Tab-separated table of C-alpha atoms in Angstrom:
chain	number	residue	atom	x	y	z
A	22	UNK	CA	-0.040	0.041	0.015
A	23	UNK	CA	1.159	3.435	-0.879
A	24	UNK	CA	2.115	5.980	1.879
A	25	UNK	CA	-0.653	8.357	2.266
A	26	UNK	CA	-0.175	12.045	3.024
A	27	UNK	CA	-2.653	14.456	4.233
A	28	UNK	CA	-4.441	17.001	1.907
A	29	UNK	CA	-2.500	19.785	3.559
A	30	UNK	CA	0.719	18.027	2.929
A	31	UNK	CA	-0.254	17.826	-0.788
A	32	UNK	CA	-0.979	21.535	-0.905
A	33	UNK	CA	2.416	22.261	0.648
A	34	UNK	CA	4.284	20.216	-1.804
A	35	UNK	CA	2.244	21.831	-4.678
A	36	UNK	CA	3.122	25.206	-3.300
A	37	UNK	CA	6.835	24.371	-3.119
A	38	UNK	CA	6.732	23.094	-6.663
A	39	UNK	CA	4.928	26.192	-7.930
A	40	UNK	CA	7.464	28.418	-6.110
A	41	UNK	CA	10.324	26.520	-7.769
A	42	UNK	CA	8.868	26.993	-11.133
A	43	UNK	CA	8.276	30.667	-10.546
A	44	UNK	CA	11.947	31.002	-9.371
A	45	UNK	CA	13.085	29.315	-12.578
A	46	UNK	CA	11.034	31.770	-14.624
A	47	UNK	CA	12.556	34.610	-12.764
A	48	UNK	CA	16.086	33.246	-13.323
A	49	UNK	CA	15.323	33.116	-17.105
A	50	UNK	CA	13.694	36.534	-17.089
A	51	UNK	CA	16.725	38.549	-15.844
A	52	UNK	CA	19.230	37.548	-18.519
A	53	UNK	CA	16.713	38.075	-21.341
A	54	UNK	CA	16.045	41.742	-20.484
A	55	UNK	CA	19.275	43.037	-22.246
A	56	UNK	CA	18.250	41.039	-25.294
A	57	UNK	CA	14.704	42.202	-25.493
A	58	UNK	CA	15.349	44.446	-28.584
A	59	UNK	CA	16.898	41.497	-30.455
A	60	UNK	CA	14.064	39.241	-29.482
A	61	UNK	CA	11.552	41.837	-30.584
A	62	UNK	CA	13.081	41.954	-34.119
A	63	UNK	CA	12.897	38.201	-34.267
A	64	UNK	CA	9.310	38.165	-32.943
A	65	UNK	CA	8.172	41.089	-35.097
A	66	UNK	CA	9.693	39.812	-38.406
A	67	UNK	CA	6.568	37.894	-39.606
A	68	UNK	CA	4.651	41.251	-39.683
A	69	UNK	CA	7.520	43.517	-40.689
A	70	UNK	CA	8.172	41.402	-43.798
A	71	UNK	CA	4.451	42.133	-44.973
A	72	UNK	CA	4.249	45.748	-43.996
A	73	UNK	CA	5.334	48.518	-46.407
A	74	UNK	CA	8.912	49.602	-46.071
A	75	UNK	CA	8.174	52.909	-44.320
A	76	UNK	CA	5.909	51.262	-41.782
A	77	UNK	CA	6.776	50.879	-38.093
A	78	UNK	CA	5.247	49.763	-34.849
A	79	UNK	CA	3.743	52.409	-32.610
A	80	UNK	CA	3.317	52.748	-28.797
A	81	UNK	CA	-0.192	54.209	-27.891
A	82	UNK	CA	0.387	54.352	-24.211
A	83	UNK	CA	3.111	56.210	-22.305
A	84	UNK	CA	4.495	53.023	-20.514
A	85	UNK	CA	4.384	50.728	-23.573
A	86	UNK	CA	8.072	51.375	-24.557
A	87	UNK	CA	9.107	50.294	-21.098
A	88	UNK	CA	6.642	47.471	-20.563
A	89	UNK	CA	7.196	45.791	-24.075
A	90	UNK	CA	10.696	44.700	-23.376
A	91	UNK	CA	9.656	43.307	-20.045
A	92	UNK	CA	6.835	41.490	-21.563
A	93	UNK	CA	9.032	40.053	-24.190
A	94	UNK	CA	11.498	38.952	-21.596
A	95	UNK	CA	8.740	37.351	-19.496
A	96	UNK	CA	7.278	35.423	-22.262
A	97	UNK	CA	10.621	34.113	-23.553
A	98	UNK	CA	11.408	32.987	-20.065
A	99	UNK	CA	8.126	31.237	-19.848
A	100	UNK	CA	9.022	29.593	-23.154
A	101	UNK	CA	12.383	28.195	-21.849
A	102	UNK	CA	11.052	27.268	-18.332
A	103	UNK	CA	8.288	25.089	-19.663
A	104	UNK	CA	10.361	21.946	-19.445
A	105	UNK	CA	11.167	22.575	-15.743
A	106	UNK	CA	7.537	23.292	-14.943
A	107	UNK	CA	6.519	20.047	-16.636
A	108	UNK	CA	9.150	18.118	-14.617
A	109	UNK	CA	7.563	19.809	-11.359
A	110	UNK	CA	4.116	18.752	-12.400
A	111	UNK	CA	5.325	15.238	-13.130
A	112	UNK	CA	7.143	15.192	-9.774
A	113	UNK	CA	3.928	16.040	-8.019
A	114	UNK	CA	1.572	13.770	-10.032
A	115	UNK	CA	3.785	10.623	-10.465
A	116	UNK	CA	3.979	9.377	-6.835
A	117	UNK	CA	0.267	8.868	-6.845
A	118	UNK	CA	0.103	6.720	-9.928
A	119	UNK	CA	0.547	3.004	-10.445
A	120	UNK	CA	3.316	1.893	-12.516
A	121	UNK	CA	1.471	1.354	-15.742
A	122	UNK	CA	-0.331	4.846	-15.287
A	123	UNK	CA	3.142	6.430	-14.891
A	124	UNK	CA	4.433	4.933	-18.148
A	125	UNK	CA	1.386	6.240	-20.053
A	126	UNK	CA	1.413	9.672	-18.359
A	127	UNK	CA	5.199	10.228	-18.837
A	128	UNK	CA	4.639	9.661	-22.640
A	129	UNK	CA	1.849	12.298	-22.436
A	130	UNK	CA	4.037	14.748	-20.575
A	131	UNK	CA	6.922	14.216	-22.857
A	132	UNK	CA	4.787	14.508	-26.028
A	133	UNK	CA	3.179	17.697	-24.631
A	134	UNK	CA	6.587	19.292	-24.248
A	135	UNK	CA	7.667	18.456	-27.783
A	136	UNK	CA	4.260	19.570	-29.109
A	137	UNK	CA	4.483	22.888	-27.343
A	138	UNK	CA	7.703	23.724	-29.171
A	139	UNK	CA	6.415	22.344	-32.484
A	140	UNK	CA	3.312	24.480	-32.086
A	141	UNK	CA	5.316	27.622	-31.481
A	142	UNK	CA	7.451	26.950	-34.433
A	143	UNK	CA	4.464	26.162	-36.604
A	144	UNK	CA	2.730	29.281	-35.480
A	145	UNK	CA	5.780	31.474	-36.049
A	146	UNK	CA	6.685	30.086	-39.580
A	147	UNK	CA	3.272	29.169	-40.908
A	148	UNK	CA	0.265	30.640	-39.084
A	149	UNK	CA	1.489	34.293	-38.257
A	150	UNK	CA	2.664	34.916	-41.946
A	151	UNK	CA	-0.740	33.670	-43.177
A	152	UNK	CA	-2.736	35.649	-40.722
A	153	UNK	CA	-0.742	38.830	-41.289
A	154	UNK	CA	-0.932	38.503	-45.095
A	155	UNK	CA	-4.721	38.011	-44.768
A	156	UNK	CA	-5.265	40.913	-42.216
A	157	UNK	CA	-3.120	43.310	-44.427
A	158	UNK	CA	-4.534	42.326	-47.826
A	159	UNK	CA	-8.141	42.622	-46.624
A	160	UNK	CA	-7.778	46.214	-45.296
A	161	UNK	CA	-10.120	48.697	-47.233
A	162	UNK	CA	-8.379	51.154	-49.412
A	163	UNK	CA	-6.801	54.179	-47.673
A	164	UNK	CA	-6.250	52.342	-44.341
A	165	UNK	CA	-2.721	52.778	-43.005
A	166	UNK	CA	-1.715	49.820	-40.613
A	167	UNK	CA	-0.182	51.201	-37.493
A	168	UNK	CA	0.320	48.332	-35.212
A	169	UNK	CA	0.565	48.982	-31.429
A	170	UNK	CA	3.528	47.066	-30.008
A	171	UNK	CA	1.740	46.000	-26.912
A	172	UNK	CA	-1.272	44.632	-28.691
A	173	UNK	CA	0.906	42.881	-31.189
A	174	UNK	CA	2.842	41.166	-28.512
A	175	UNK	CA	-0.277	40.146	-26.716
A	176	UNK	CA	-1.616	38.766	-30.116
A	177	UNK	CA	1.349	36.633	-31.080
A	178	UNK	CA	1.998	35.231	-27.611
A	179	UNK	CA	-1.728	34.318	-27.265
A	180	UNK	CA	-1.374	32.613	-30.690
A	181	UNK	CA	1.715	30.712	-29.539
A	182	UNK	CA	0.009	29.408	-26.383
A	183	UNK	CA	-3.242	28.638	-28.174
A	184	UNK	CA	-1.494	26.511	-30.686
A	185	UNK	CA	0.141	24.576	-27.783
A	186	UNK	CA	-3.414	23.743	-26.701
A	187	UNK	CA	-4.256	22.747	-30.198
A	188	UNK	CA	-1.172	20.468	-30.747
């Protein structure tokens, strides 16, 4: 028979694992801040390739130029800390499973990790160019596209995480 622990002990372990995951996100966050501009150029290239040559992103709020690099660094740190977070989830769930359940669940966790990265790559190289091409080509005559950087980042990061759910 398996060792049983109380509900409160489960919550304490869950809390500890969540804190560890947040610490890892923070450890990834800090080093990415100096590279936020380079990451922005990479992330914005699907739209920049479709926009006219004289187009640029705009900031409609006073804090947007400050918040955008932080937002980029945060989402990239989430992107790189997903494997650790999945290991923490696995470490919390696995002790309560039978051996055959563990083997099955481990495959699911491993495939979800691979599919997350495949989904992000698919959305970056396939979905985003198609979406931006459709949006820009369907605009009425005389409309000048001026994309707000904050809304753009929200849009693409939501696409990335939505496609993880689809994959």
